[in-house]
């Protein structure tokens, strides 16, 4: 399978912007489709092999898939709280929209489709879960990911390679920076206020993964033998980065060399899950390279150099609320 031209939906997003840059660096020709609600996050690339399409997966012209060899489908309302602002919109994009793109890709003769899913589908689990474990989606965002998985994986065939990547909670720097993600938000809060707010009681588990590492997972699947990844689901992350929230707050403070003053907010988080990443490691040889410590330090450095925007572009839920109220979504 000779993959040369890749379409990335959500190409201007938190993961998408990093993925687009990595694909260009590896010599691919890239079409990035996004509505760029969070700013022109790809303009700095100015690359001859990059085409930018400002459109929406719910209604984009199928012609966008002409000549495409592989589709990395990342377009989505991007987290649990944002997904609850208007569940109908979330399902229309994250489930129906991505199912539409997979069907269009199949009809257009695209060879490979990779879905950006999430470990959030596991919901609340007492034991360590694998790809074989039953899902327990507790939010619209999680349910939409699971629906997208089922709709797209059923299209896989000898001629259409479909893979779903269930990503851990991502952290680290991106041109489309997000501070609704737990490690990123803890780091910024400690730098700005000297305090970290933890959803009580801080005992809930989450798996973490650096944005550069999750991008490497997309590249690994893109370049793997079809027989290894077709019709498969892979958890993306590291067993060593299954963390509880209160200890994570202390780890962030330790990385910054600052005292950790924590405050509580909200009710006890119903979402809690530890995840096994054995499948992607043993089947594809994939391992992570970055740690939470690395992520904290790079965010702190960007903050100190004044590279972090100070507007709604970094406050995902607030920005989506604005878009919904204006009718833009």
mmCIF file of C-alpha atoms in Angstrom:
data_model
loop_
_atom_site.group_PDB
_atom_site.id
_atom_site.type_symbol
_atom_site.label_atom_id
_atom_site.label_comp_id
_atom_site.label_asym_id
_atom_site.label_seq_id
_atom_site.Cartn_x
_atom_site.Cartn_y
_atom_site.Cartn_z
ATOM 1 C CA UNK A 1 0.000 0.000 0.000
ATOM 2 C CA UNK A 2 1.647 3.218 -1.181
ATOM 3 C CA UNK A 3 0.237 6.089 0.887
ATOM 4 C CA UNK A 4 1.223 9.480 -0.515
ATOM 5 C CA UNK A 5 -1.676 11.912 -0.003
ATOM 6 C CA UNK A 6 -3.389 12.151 3.390
ATOM 7 C CA UNK A 7 -6.550 14.036 4.366
ATOM 8 C CA UNK A 8 -6.631 15.109 8.021
ATOM 9 C CA UNK A 9 -10.028 16.256 9.281
ATOM 10 C CA UNK A 10 -9.723 18.445 12.344
ATOM 11 C CA UNK A 11 -6.333 19.314 10.886
ATOM 12 C CA UNK A 12 -6.234 22.640 12.697
ATOM 13 C CA UNK A 13 -7.044 21.109 16.091
ATOM 14 C CA UNK A 14 -4.941 20.285 19.119
ATOM 15 C CA UNK A 15 -3.726 16.914 17.824
ATOM 16 C CA UNK A 16 -4.439 17.607 14.158
ATOM 17 C CA UNK A 17 -2.075 20.584 13.903
ATOM 18 C CA UNK A 18 0.792 18.481 15.285
ATOM 19 C CA UNK A 19 -0.127 15.545 13.037
ATOM 20 C CA UNK A 20 -0.226 17.721 9.901
ATOM 21 C CA UNK A 21 3.255 19.084 10.648
ATOM 22 C CA UNK A 22 4.596 15.561 11.275
ATOM 23 C CA UNK A 23 3.114 14.215 8.026
ATOM 24 C CA UNK A 24 4.669 17.047 6.028
ATOM 25 C CA UNK A 25 8.013 16.403 7.679
ATOM 26 C CA UNK A 26 7.809 12.765 6.564
ATOM 27 C CA UNK A 27 7.174 13.772 2.960
ATOM 28 C CA UNK A 28 3.423 13.243 2.654
ATOM 29 C CA UNK A 29 1.149 15.571 0.715
ATOM 30 C CA UNK A 30 -1.519 16.716 3.145
ATOM 31 C CA UNK A 31 -5.010 18.163 2.887
ATOM 32 C CA UNK A 32 -6.094 19.679 6.221
ATOM 33 C CA UNK A 33 -9.848 20.141 6.648
ATOM 34 C CA UNK A 34 -11.040 22.266 9.552
ATOM 35 C CA UNK A 35 -13.288 25.231 10.337
ATOM 36 C CA UNK A 36 -10.481 26.893 12.317
ATOM 37 C CA UNK A 37 -12.729 28.179 15.082
ATOM 38 C CA UNK A 38 -9.648 28.423 17.308
ATOM 39 C CA UNK A 39 -7.519 30.457 14.924
ATOM 40 C CA UNK A 40 -5.319 29.897 11.841
ATOM 41 C CA UNK A 41 -3.237 27.195 13.493
ATOM 42 C CA UNK A 42 -1.565 25.937 10.300
ATOM 43 C CA UNK A 43 -0.676 29.195 8.557
ATOM 44 C CA UNK A 44 2.819 29.222 10.029
ATOM 45 C CA UNK A 45 3.673 25.993 8.177
ATOM 46 C CA UNK A 46 3.563 27.657 4.730
ATOM 47 C CA UNK A 47 4.401 24.339 3.067
ATOM 48 C CA UNK A 48 4.087 23.546 -0.670
ATOM 49 C CA UNK A 49 2.664 20.084 0.095
ATOM 50 C CA UNK A 50 -0.120 21.444 2.316
ATOM 51 C CA UNK A 51 -3.622 22.304 1.096
ATOM 52 C CA UNK A 52 -6.065 23.835 3.583
ATOM 53 C CA UNK A 53 -9.829 23.376 3.259
ATOM 54 C CA UNK A 54 -12.081 25.456 5.516
ATOM 55 C CA UNK A 55 -15.151 23.240 5.786
ATOM 56 C CA UNK A 56 -17.185 20.891 7.961
ATOM 57 C CA UNK A 57 -17.271 17.080 7.809
ATOM 58 C CA UNK A 58 -21.077 17.150 8.065
ATOM 59 C CA UNK A 59 -21.482 18.678 4.616
ATOM 60 C CA UNK A 60 -18.108 19.011 2.888
ATOM 61 C CA UNK A 61 -18.225 18.156 -0.825
ATOM 62 C CA UNK A 62 -17.170 14.507 -1.361
ATOM 63 C CA UNK A 63 -14.752 15.803 -4.010
ATOM 64 C CA UNK A 64 -12.370 16.674 -1.157
ATOM 65 C CA UNK A 65 -11.505 12.956 -1.122
ATOM 66 C CA UNK A 66 -10.465 12.850 -4.783
ATOM 67 C CA UNK A 67 -6.928 11.478 -5.043
ATOM 68 C CA UNK A 68 -6.647 10.842 -1.289
ATOM 69 C CA UNK A 69 -4.887 7.649 -0.194
ATOM 70 C CA UNK A 70 -5.570 7.809 3.556
ATOM 71 C CA UNK A 71 -7.924 9.668 5.867
ATOM 72 C CA UNK A 72 -7.070 10.530 9.483
ATOM 73 C CA UNK A 73 -10.440 11.540 10.929
ATOM 74 C CA UNK A 74 -9.926 13.809 13.942
ATOM 75 C CA UNK A 75 -12.728 16.367 13.522
ATOM 76 C CA UNK A 76 -14.793 16.458 16.719
ATOM 77 C CA UNK A 77 -16.207 18.461 19.587
ATOM 78 C CA UNK A 78 -13.225 17.814 21.740
ATOM 79 C CA UNK A 79 -14.043 16.865 25.350
ATOM 80 C CA UNK A 80 -16.669 15.644 27.793
ATOM 81 C CA UNK A 81 -17.873 19.034 29.166
ATOM 82 C CA UNK A 82 -17.976 20.600 25.679
ATOM 83 C CA UNK A 83 -19.883 17.605 24.397
ATOM 84 C CA UNK A 84 -22.664 18.246 26.904
ATOM 85 C CA UNK A 85 -23.244 21.868 25.801
ATOM 86 C CA UNK A 86 -25.452 20.591 22.973
ATOM 87 C CA UNK A 87 -25.502 16.777 22.707
ATOM 88 C CA UNK A 88 -27.313 16.926 19.351
ATOM 89 C CA UNK A 89 -24.464 18.889 17.792
ATOM 90 C CA UNK A 90 -21.863 16.620 19.403
ATOM 91 C CA UNK A 91 -23.495 13.487 17.992
ATOM 92 C CA UNK A 92 -23.951 15.101 14.563
ATOM 93 C CA UNK A 93 -20.210 15.798 14.303
ATOM 94 C CA UNK A 94 -18.435 13.171 16.402
ATOM 95 C CA UNK A 95 -20.620 10.223 15.408
ATOM 96 C CA UNK A 96 -22.644 10.933 12.263
ATOM 97 C CA UNK A 97 -20.089 13.274 10.693
ATOM 98 C CA UNK A 98 -17.206 10.866 11.017
ATOM 99 C CA UNK A 99 -19.311 7.920 9.886
ATOM 100 C CA UNK A 100 -20.168 10.018 6.811
ATOM 101 C CA UNK A 101 -16.489 10.677 6.099
ATOM 102 C CA UNK A 102 -15.667 6.973 6.344
ATOM 103 C CA UNK A 103 -18.450 6.064 3.897
ATOM 104 C CA UNK A 104 -17.337 8.781 1.481
ATOM 105 C CA UNK A 105 -13.744 7.572 1.753
ATOM 106 C CA UNK A 106 -14.810 4.021 0.925
ATOM 107 C CA UNK A 107 -16.730 5.189 -2.146
ATOM 108 C CA UNK A 108 -13.815 7.378 -3.274
ATOM 109 C CA UNK A 109 -11.371 4.473 -3.222
ATOM 110 C CA UNK A 110 -9.372 5.721 -0.228
ATOM 111 C CA UNK A 111 -7.221 2.852 0.995
ATOM 112 C CA UNK A 112 -6.896 3.581 4.697
ATOM 113 C CA UNK A 113 -9.085 5.234 7.364
ATOM 114 C CA UNK A 114 -7.923 6.015 10.924
ATOM 115 C CA UNK A 115 -10.452 7.192 13.514
ATOM 116 C CA UNK A 116 -9.425 9.340 16.476
ATOM 117 C CA UNK A 117 -11.375 7.780 19.336
ATOM 118 C CA UNK A 118 -10.835 8.051 23.080
ATOM 119 C CA UNK A 119 -10.246 5.946 26.167
ATOM 120 C CA UNK A 120 -13.173 7.900 27.626
ATOM 121 C CA UNK A 121 -15.388 5.121 26.218
ATOM 122 C CA UNK A 122 -14.342 3.024 29.251
ATOM 123 C CA UNK A 123 -16.185 5.355 31.641
ATOM 124 C CA UNK A 124 -15.883 3.842 35.103
ATOM 125 C CA UNK A 125 -13.976 0.603 35.564
ATOM 126 C CA UNK A 126 -12.650 -1.037 38.729
ATOM 127 C CA UNK A 127 -10.038 -3.104 36.905
ATOM 128 C CA UNK A 128 -7.447 -2.322 34.258
ATOM 129 C CA UNK A 129 -9.200 -2.417 30.885
ATOM 130 C CA UNK A 130 -8.072 -3.508 27.438
ATOM 131 C CA UNK A 131 -9.579 -3.219 23.973
ATOM 132 C CA UNK A 132 -11.573 -6.378 24.766
ATOM 133 C CA UNK A 133 -13.194 -4.880 27.862
ATOM 134 C CA UNK A 134 -16.813 -3.741 27.689
ATOM 135 C CA UNK A 135 -17.232 -0.014 27.150
ATOM 136 C CA UNK A 136 -19.099 2.128 29.665
ATOM 137 C CA UNK A 137 -19.624 5.548 28.046
ATOM 138 C CA UNK A 138 -20.883 8.021 30.646
ATOM 139 C CA UNK A 139 -21.006 11.183 28.518
ATOM 140 C CA UNK A 140 -22.245 12.253 25.105
ATOM 141 C CA UNK A 141 -18.637 12.662 23.978
ATOM 142 C CA UNK A 142 -17.778 9.087 24.979
ATOM 143 C CA UNK A 143 -20.978 7.677 23.473
ATOM 144 C CA UNK A 144 -20.328 9.508 20.196
ATOM 145 C CA UNK A 145 -16.823 8.032 20.004
ATOM 146 C CA UNK A 146 -18.184 4.539 20.525
ATOM 147 C CA UNK A 147 -20.856 5.059 17.865
ATOM 148 C CA UNK A 148 -18.210 6.332 15.444
ATOM 149 C CA UNK A 149 -16.057 3.270 16.109
ATOM 150 C CA UNK A 150 -18.914 0.886 15.393
ATOM 151 C CA UNK A 151 -20.021 2.717 12.250
ATOM 152 C CA UNK A 152 -16.544 2.919 10.743
ATOM 153 C CA UNK A 153 -15.063 -0.433 11.743
ATOM 154 C CA UNK A 154 -17.931 -2.297 10.093
ATOM 155 C CA UNK A 155 -16.783 -0.824 6.759
ATOM 156 C CA UNK A 156 -13.379 -2.497 6.905
ATOM 157 C CA UNK A 157 -12.561 -4.907 4.114
ATOM 158 C CA UNK A 158 -9.635 -6.231 2.126
ATOM 159 C CA UNK A 159 -9.713 -3.011 0.111
ATOM 160 C CA UNK A 160 -10.513 -0.535 2.882
ATOM 161 C CA UNK A 161 -8.307 -0.637 5.985
ATOM 162 C CA UNK A 162 -10.057 0.842 9.040
ATOM 163 C CA UNK A 163 -8.455 1.387 12.461
ATOM 164 C CA UNK A 164 -9.693 3.119 15.620
ATOM 165 C CA UNK A 165 -7.219 4.710 18.039
ATOM 166 C CA UNK A 166 -8.513 5.138 21.583
ATOM 167 C CA UNK A 167 -6.278 7.888 22.865
ATOM 168 C CA UNK A 168 -5.442 8.496 26.488
ATOM 169 C CA UNK A 169 -5.918 12.031 27.861
ATOM 170 C CA UNK A 170 -3.482 14.101 25.831
ATOM 171 C CA UNK A 171 -1.074 16.761 27.113
ATOM 172 C CA UNK A 172 1.755 18.924 25.769
ATOM 173 C CA UNK A 173 2.220 21.861 23.402
ATOM 174 C CA UNK A 174 0.353 22.437 20.144
ATOM 175 C CA UNK A 175 -0.280 25.365 17.830
ATOM 176 C CA UNK A 176 -3.953 24.981 18.882
ATOM 177 C CA UNK A 177 -3.301 24.956 22.615
ATOM 178 C CA UNK A 178 -5.870 23.485 25.007
ATOM 179 C CA UNK A 179 -6.102 24.038 28.748
ATOM 180 C CA UNK A 180 -9.197 21.935 29.331
ATOM 181 C CA UNK A 181 -6.915 18.882 29.410
ATOM 182 C CA UNK A 182 -5.930 17.881 32.911
ATOM 183 C CA UNK A 183 -2.135 18.101 32.920
ATOM 184 C CA UNK A 184 -2.139 21.254 30.791
ATOM 185 C CA UNK A 185 -4.745 22.921 33.012
ATOM 186 C CA UNK A 186 -2.954 21.969 36.236
ATOM 187 C CA UNK A 187 0.304 23.400 34.929
ATOM 188 C CA UNK A 188 -1.222 26.700 33.844
ATOM 189 C CA UNK A 189 -3.224 27.049 37.053
ATOM 190 C CA UNK A 190 -0.162 26.593 39.244
ATOM 191 C CA UNK A 191 1.829 29.090 37.185
ATOM 192 C CA UNK A 192 -0.958 31.684 37.231
ATOM 193 C CA UNK A 193 -2.460 31.271 40.700
ATOM 194 C CA UNK A 194 -0.158 29.072 42.762
ATOM 195 C CA UNK A 195 -3.042 26.636 43.223
ATOM 196 C CA UNK A 196 -4.375 23.537 41.473
ATOM 197 C CA UNK A 197 -8.094 22.759 41.588
ATOM 198 C CA UNK A 198 -8.782 19.014 41.738
ATOM 199 C CA UNK A 199 -12.195 17.470 41.164
ATOM 200 C CA UNK A 200 -12.984 15.765 44.426
ATOM 201 C CA UNK A 201 -11.776 13.491 45.775
ATOM 202 C CA UNK A 202 -8.813 13.247 43.392
ATOM 203 C CA UNK A 203 -8.754 9.446 43.512
ATOM 204 C CA UNK A 204 -10.074 8.992 39.961
ATOM 205 C CA UNK A 205 -7.752 7.376 37.431
ATOM 206 C CA UNK A 206 -6.857 8.618 33.950
ATOM 207 C CA UNK A 207 -4.290 7.432 31.406
ATOM 208 C CA UNK A 208 -2.136 10.204 29.904
ATOM 209 C CA UNK A 209 -0.211 10.554 26.629
ATOM 210 C CA UNK A 210 1.878 13.354 25.124
ATOM 211 C CA UNK A 211 0.508 14.909 21.933
ATOM 212 C CA UNK A 212 3.709 14.012 20.067
ATOM 213 C CA UNK A 213 3.317 10.392 21.148
ATOM 214 C CA UNK A 214 -0.310 10.127 20.037
ATOM 215 C CA UNK A 215 0.719 11.625 16.683
ATOM 216 C CA UNK A 216 3.368 8.911 16.426
ATOM 217 C CA UNK A 217 0.608 6.340 16.939
ATOM 218 C CA UNK A 218 -1.252 7.727 13.910
ATOM 219 C CA UNK A 219 1.947 7.549 11.863
ATOM 220 C CA UNK A 220 2.634 4.014 13.080
ATOM 221 C CA UNK A 221 -0.813 2.800 12.003
ATOM 222 C CA UNK A 222 -0.643 4.742 8.741
ATOM 223 C CA UNK A 223 2.596 2.993 7.801
ATOM 224 C CA UNK A 224 1.860 -0.468 9.253
ATOM 225 C CA UNK A 225 1.002 -3.530 7.225
ATOM 226 C CA UNK A 226 -2.740 -3.559 6.642
ATOM 227 C CA UNK A 227 -3.096 -7.078 8.057
ATOM 228 C CA UNK A 228 -1.861 -5.840 11.458
ATOM 229 C CA UNK A 229 -4.275 -2.913 11.840
ATOM 230 C CA UNK A 230 -7.319 -3.540 9.650
ATOM 231 C CA UNK A 231 -10.511 -3.712 11.684
ATOM 232 C CA UNK A 232 -8.580 -3.194 14.912
ATOM 233 C CA UNK A 233 -8.921 -0.936 17.947
ATOM 234 C CA UNK A 234 -5.774 0.212 19.744
ATOM 235 C CA UNK A 235 -5.457 1.995 23.070
ATOM 236 C CA UNK A 236 -2.800 4.708 22.709
ATOM 237 C CA UNK A 237 -0.677 5.574 25.727
ATOM 238 C CA UNK A 238 1.592 4.029 28.326
ATOM 239 C CA UNK A 239 0.894 1.743 31.279
ATOM 240 C CA UNK A 240 3.275 3.879 33.334
ATOM 241 C CA UNK A 241 1.107 6.958 32.750
ATOM 242 C CA UNK A 242 -2.072 5.681 34.383
ATOM 243 C CA UNK A 243 -2.361 8.303 37.117
ATOM 244 C CA UNK A 244 -4.703 9.515 39.836
ATOM 245 C CA UNK A 245 -5.586 13.186 39.834
ATOM 246 C CA UNK A 246 -4.422 14.269 43.289
ATOM 247 C CA UNK A 247 -0.991 12.624 42.957
ATOM 248 C CA UNK A 248 -0.771 14.138 39.463
ATOM 249 C CA UNK A 249 -1.248 17.621 40.935
ATOM 250 C CA UNK A 250 1.684 16.995 43.274
ATOM 251 C CA UNK A 251 3.750 15.660 40.362
ATOM 252 C CA UNK A 252 3.075 18.846 38.375
ATOM 253 C CA UNK A 253 4.171 20.983 41.313
ATOM 254 C CA UNK A 254 7.308 18.894 41.812
ATOM 255 C CA UNK A 255 8.227 19.290 38.127
ATOM 256 C CA UNK A 256 7.913 23.074 38.476
ATOM 257 C CA UNK A 257 9.733 23.169 41.799
ATOM 258 C CA UNK A 258 6.760 24.923 43.390
ATOM 259 C CA UNK A 259 4.718 24.208 46.500
ATOM 260 C CA UNK A 260 1.423 22.479 45.716
ATOM 261 C CA UNK A 261 -1.680 24.049 47.190
ATOM 262 C CA UNK A 262 -4.762 22.130 46.057
ATOM 263 C CA UNK A 263 -8.414 23.117 46.226
ATOM 264 C CA UNK A 264 -11.469 20.947 45.597
ATOM 265 C CA UNK A 265 -14.245 21.573 43.122
ATOM 266 C CA UNK A 266 -17.389 19.818 41.942
ATOM 267 C CA UNK A 267 -18.740 16.436 42.870
ATOM 268 C CA UNK A 268 -16.838 13.181 42.791
ATOM 269 C CA UNK A 269 -15.865 12.365 39.212
ATOM 270 C CA UNK A 270 -17.786 9.321 37.944
ATOM 271 C CA UNK A 271 -15.207 8.736 35.219
ATOM 272 C CA UNK A 272 -12.289 6.605 36.389
ATOM 273 C CA UNK A 273 -10.362 4.061 34.374
ATOM 274 C CA UNK A 274 -6.919 2.474 34.103
ATOM 275 C CA UNK A 275 -5.966 1.210 30.674
ATOM 276 C CA UNK A 276 -3.648 -1.464 29.302
ATOM 277 C CA UNK A 277 -1.551 -0.481 26.296
ATOM 278 C CA UNK A 278 -0.094 -3.932 25.756
ATOM 279 C CA UNK A 279 -1.772 -4.518 22.376
ATOM 280 C CA UNK A 280 -0.233 -1.573 20.513
ATOM 281 C CA UNK A 281 3.151 -2.306 22.081
ATOM 282 C CA UNK A 282 3.276 -6.000 21.237
ATOM 283 C CA UNK A 283 1.545 -5.871 17.845
ATOM 284 C CA UNK A 284 3.056 -2.663 16.436
ATOM 285 C CA UNK A 285 6.144 -2.107 18.576
ATOM 286 C CA UNK A 286 4.785 1.271 19.678
ATOM 287 C CA UNK A 287 6.008 2.839 22.924
ATOM 288 C CA UNK A 288 5.755 6.380 24.226
ATOM 289 C CA UNK A 289 8.774 8.697 24.486
ATOM 290 C CA UNK A 290 7.512 11.620 26.576
ATOM 291 C CA UNK A 291 6.485 11.864 30.232
ATOM 292 C CA UNK A 292 4.210 14.218 32.173
ATOM 293 C CA UNK A 293 7.362 15.902 33.482
ATOM 294 C CA UNK A 294 8.330 16.754 29.880
ATOM 295 C CA UNK A 295 4.883 18.181 29.209
ATOM 296 C CA UNK A 296 4.894 20.355 32.327
ATOM 297 C CA UNK A 297 8.310 21.818 31.519
ATOM 298 C CA UNK A 298 7.495 22.648 27.895
ATOM 299 C CA UNK A 299 4.226 24.340 28.840
ATOM 300 C CA UNK A 300 5.969 26.318 31.598
ATOM 301 C CA UNK A 301 8.652 27.441 29.154
ATOM 302 C CA UNK A 302 6.052 28.603 26.606
ATOM 303 C CA UNK A 303 4.154 30.429 29.359
ATOM 304 C CA UNK A 304 7.259 32.245 30.583
ATOM 305 C CA UNK A 305 8.111 33.285 27.031
ATOM 306 C CA UNK A 306 4.630 34.743 26.521
ATOM 307 C CA UNK A 307 3.614 32.205 23.877
ATOM 308 C CA UNK A 308 0.307 31.165 25.481
ATOM 309 C CA UNK A 309 -2.741 33.094 24.151
ATOM 310 C CA UNK A 310 -4.863 34.761 26.823
ATOM 311 C CA UNK A 311 -8.313 34.500 25.228
ATOM 312 C CA UNK A 312 -11.118 32.024 24.598
ATOM 313 C CA UNK A 313 -9.022 30.138 22.044
ATOM 314 C CA UNK A 314 -7.419 28.190 24.901
ATOM 315 C CA UNK A 315 -10.665 27.795 26.885
ATOM 316 C CA UNK A 316 -12.380 25.118 24.847
ATOM 317 C CA UNK A 317 -15.759 24.944 26.580
ATOM 318 C CA UNK A 318 -16.121 28.740 26.649
ATOM 319 C CA UNK A 319 -15.277 28.962 22.953
ATOM 320 C CA UNK A 320 -17.758 26.241 21.982
ATOM 321 C CA UNK A 321 -20.437 27.982 24.030
ATOM 322 C CA UNK A 322 -19.799 31.157 22.026
ATOM 323 C CA UNK A 323 -20.028 29.226 18.761
ATOM 324 C CA UNK A 324 -23.275 27.510 19.723
ATOM 325 C CA UNK A 325 -24.882 30.750 20.889
ATOM 326 C CA UNK A 326 -23.877 32.537 17.666
ATOM 327 C CA UNK A 327 -25.185 29.689 15.496
ATOM 328 C CA UNK A 328 -21.749 29.025 13.995
ATOM 329 C CA UNK A 329 -21.974 25.356 14.942
#
